[in-house]
C-alpha positions in Angstrom: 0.0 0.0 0.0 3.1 2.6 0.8 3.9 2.2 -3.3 0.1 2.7 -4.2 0.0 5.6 -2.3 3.1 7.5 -3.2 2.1 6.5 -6.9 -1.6 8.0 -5.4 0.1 11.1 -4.5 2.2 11.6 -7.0 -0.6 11.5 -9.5 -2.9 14.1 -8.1 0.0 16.7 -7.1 -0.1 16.4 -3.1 3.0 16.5 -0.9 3.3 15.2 2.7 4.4 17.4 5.9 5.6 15.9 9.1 5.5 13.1 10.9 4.6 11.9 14.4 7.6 11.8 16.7 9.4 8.5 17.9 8.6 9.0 21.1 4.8 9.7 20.9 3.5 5.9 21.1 0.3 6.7 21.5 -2.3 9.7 20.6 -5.3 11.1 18.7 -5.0 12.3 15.6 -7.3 15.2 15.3 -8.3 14.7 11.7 -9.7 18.3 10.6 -11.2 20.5 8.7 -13.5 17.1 7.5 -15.6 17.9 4.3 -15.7 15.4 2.1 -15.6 11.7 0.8 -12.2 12.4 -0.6 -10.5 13.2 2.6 -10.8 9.3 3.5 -8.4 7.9 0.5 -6.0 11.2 0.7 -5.9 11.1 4.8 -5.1 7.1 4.5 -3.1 7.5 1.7 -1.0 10.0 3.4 -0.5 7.3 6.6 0.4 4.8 4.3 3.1 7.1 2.9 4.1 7.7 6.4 4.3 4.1 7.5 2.0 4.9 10.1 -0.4 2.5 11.2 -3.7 4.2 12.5 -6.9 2.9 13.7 -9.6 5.4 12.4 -13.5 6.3 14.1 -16.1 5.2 11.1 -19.9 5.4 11.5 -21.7 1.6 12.0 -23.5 2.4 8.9 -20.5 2.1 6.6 -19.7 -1.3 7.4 -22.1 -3.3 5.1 -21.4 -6.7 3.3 -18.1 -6.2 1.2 -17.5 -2.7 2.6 -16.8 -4.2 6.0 -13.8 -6.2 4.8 -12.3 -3.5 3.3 -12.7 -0.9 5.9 -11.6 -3.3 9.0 -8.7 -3.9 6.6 -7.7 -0.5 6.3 -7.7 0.4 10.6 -11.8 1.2 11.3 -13.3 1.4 14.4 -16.9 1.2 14.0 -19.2 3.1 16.6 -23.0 3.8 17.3 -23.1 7.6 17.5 -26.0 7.0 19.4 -24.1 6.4 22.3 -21.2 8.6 22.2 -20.6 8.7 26.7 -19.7 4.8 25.9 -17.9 5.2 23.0 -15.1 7.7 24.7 -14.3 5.2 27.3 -14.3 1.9 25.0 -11.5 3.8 22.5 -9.5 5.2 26.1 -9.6 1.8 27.2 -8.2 0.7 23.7 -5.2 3.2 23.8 -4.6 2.3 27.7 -4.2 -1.2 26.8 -2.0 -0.8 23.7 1.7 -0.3 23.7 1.4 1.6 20.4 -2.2 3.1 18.9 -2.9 6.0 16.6 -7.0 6.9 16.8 -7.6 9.0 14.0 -10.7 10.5 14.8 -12.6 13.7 12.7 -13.9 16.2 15.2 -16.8 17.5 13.6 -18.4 13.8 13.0 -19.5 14.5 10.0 -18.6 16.0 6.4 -21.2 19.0 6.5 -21.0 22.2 8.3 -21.4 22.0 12.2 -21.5 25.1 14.8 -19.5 23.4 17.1 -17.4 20.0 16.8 -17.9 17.3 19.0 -16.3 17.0 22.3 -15.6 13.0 22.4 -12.1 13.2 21.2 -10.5 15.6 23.8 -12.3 13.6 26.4 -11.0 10.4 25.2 -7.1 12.1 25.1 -7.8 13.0 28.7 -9.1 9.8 29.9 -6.7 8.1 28.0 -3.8 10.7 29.2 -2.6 10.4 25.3 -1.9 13.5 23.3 -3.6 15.4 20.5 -1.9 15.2 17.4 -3.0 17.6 14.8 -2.9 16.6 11.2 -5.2 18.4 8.5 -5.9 17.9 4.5 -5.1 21.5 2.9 -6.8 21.2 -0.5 -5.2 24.7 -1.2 -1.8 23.8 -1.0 -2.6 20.5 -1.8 -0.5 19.1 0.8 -1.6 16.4 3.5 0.3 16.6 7.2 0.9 16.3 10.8 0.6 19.2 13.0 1.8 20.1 16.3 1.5 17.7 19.4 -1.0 19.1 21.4 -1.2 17.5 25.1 -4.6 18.6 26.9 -4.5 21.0 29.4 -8.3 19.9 31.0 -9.5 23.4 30.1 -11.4 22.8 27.4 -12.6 26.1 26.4 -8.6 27.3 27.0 -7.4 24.2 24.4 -9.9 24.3 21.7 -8.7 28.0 21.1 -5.8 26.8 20.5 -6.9 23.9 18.1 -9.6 25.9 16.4 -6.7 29.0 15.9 -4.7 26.1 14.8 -6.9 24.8 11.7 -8.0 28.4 10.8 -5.0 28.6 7.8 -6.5 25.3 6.4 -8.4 25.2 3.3 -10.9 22.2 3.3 -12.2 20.9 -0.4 -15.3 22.4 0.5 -15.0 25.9 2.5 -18.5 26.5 2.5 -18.9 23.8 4.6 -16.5 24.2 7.0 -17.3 26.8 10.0 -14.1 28.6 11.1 -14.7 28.1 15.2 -11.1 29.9 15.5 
């Protein structure tokens, strides 16, 4: 797959910025601005690249006959967003446990325009005591990367100024769905 995707990249013009550091061995990966369909094979493409192995949040809903396969395949973690208080301690748990995990998880939970993201994957850093690893798509610059490691303060409020601030200078593939929170 790391062939496929540099070939992947290659093809459509993107570059790849950053990496997670050695010593982080495990994290979140905040996974934002999230507009589209096409930020699943870029984002995986770019991990692939990176030899990174990541586990990734994916609604129930996708995993149907042969797409279940492929998904599990590729790192998902299926969840019932219907109980999202569960679903925070299940994936802390799962980091506690591992020696090495990367949850790649997109804030706003889904691809259209929210007013406010979703709180589940600070609490799971915290509960977890993992950081926050902030890697973004930037359609304008076409280039797909990892961010700054970000470890939670517990002031929420205080920390998603930062992250919001953070992702303000990214350009999603569809703007007008994406609500600067910055």
């Amino acid at each position: 797959m790391h062939l496929i995707a540099k070939l992947y990249f290659w093809l459509a013009g993107w570059k790849t910025i950053g990496t997670i550091p050695p010593e982080i061995k495990k994290a979140i990966i905040v996974a934002a601005p999230h507009t589209s369909n096409m930020d699943f094979p870029l984002a995986r493409a770019f991990f692939y690249i990176k030899k990174i192995q990541v586990r990734y949040v994916i609604k129930k809903e996708w995993m149907k006959l042969f797409l279940k396969d492929f998904f599990m395949s590729t790192g998902a973690l299926p969840v019932d967003r219907a109980n999202a208080a569960r679903m925070v301690e299940h994936m802390a748990d799962l980091l506690k446990e591992a020696e090495r995990m990367y949850i790649l998880i997109s804030p706003e939970g889904t691809r259209s325009s929210v007013k406010k993201w979703k709180s589940g994957f600070y609490r799971t850093a915290v509960l977890a005591e993992v950081p926050l690893i902030l890697a973004y798509l930037d359609y304008g610059k076409k280039e797909a990367g990892i961010g700054p490691v970000f470890h939670p303060t517990g002031d929420y409020e205080d920390d998603m100024k930062y992250i919001h601030n953070y992702y303000s200078r990214v350009i999603p593939r569809n703007p007008e769905q994406y609500e600067n929170l910055a």
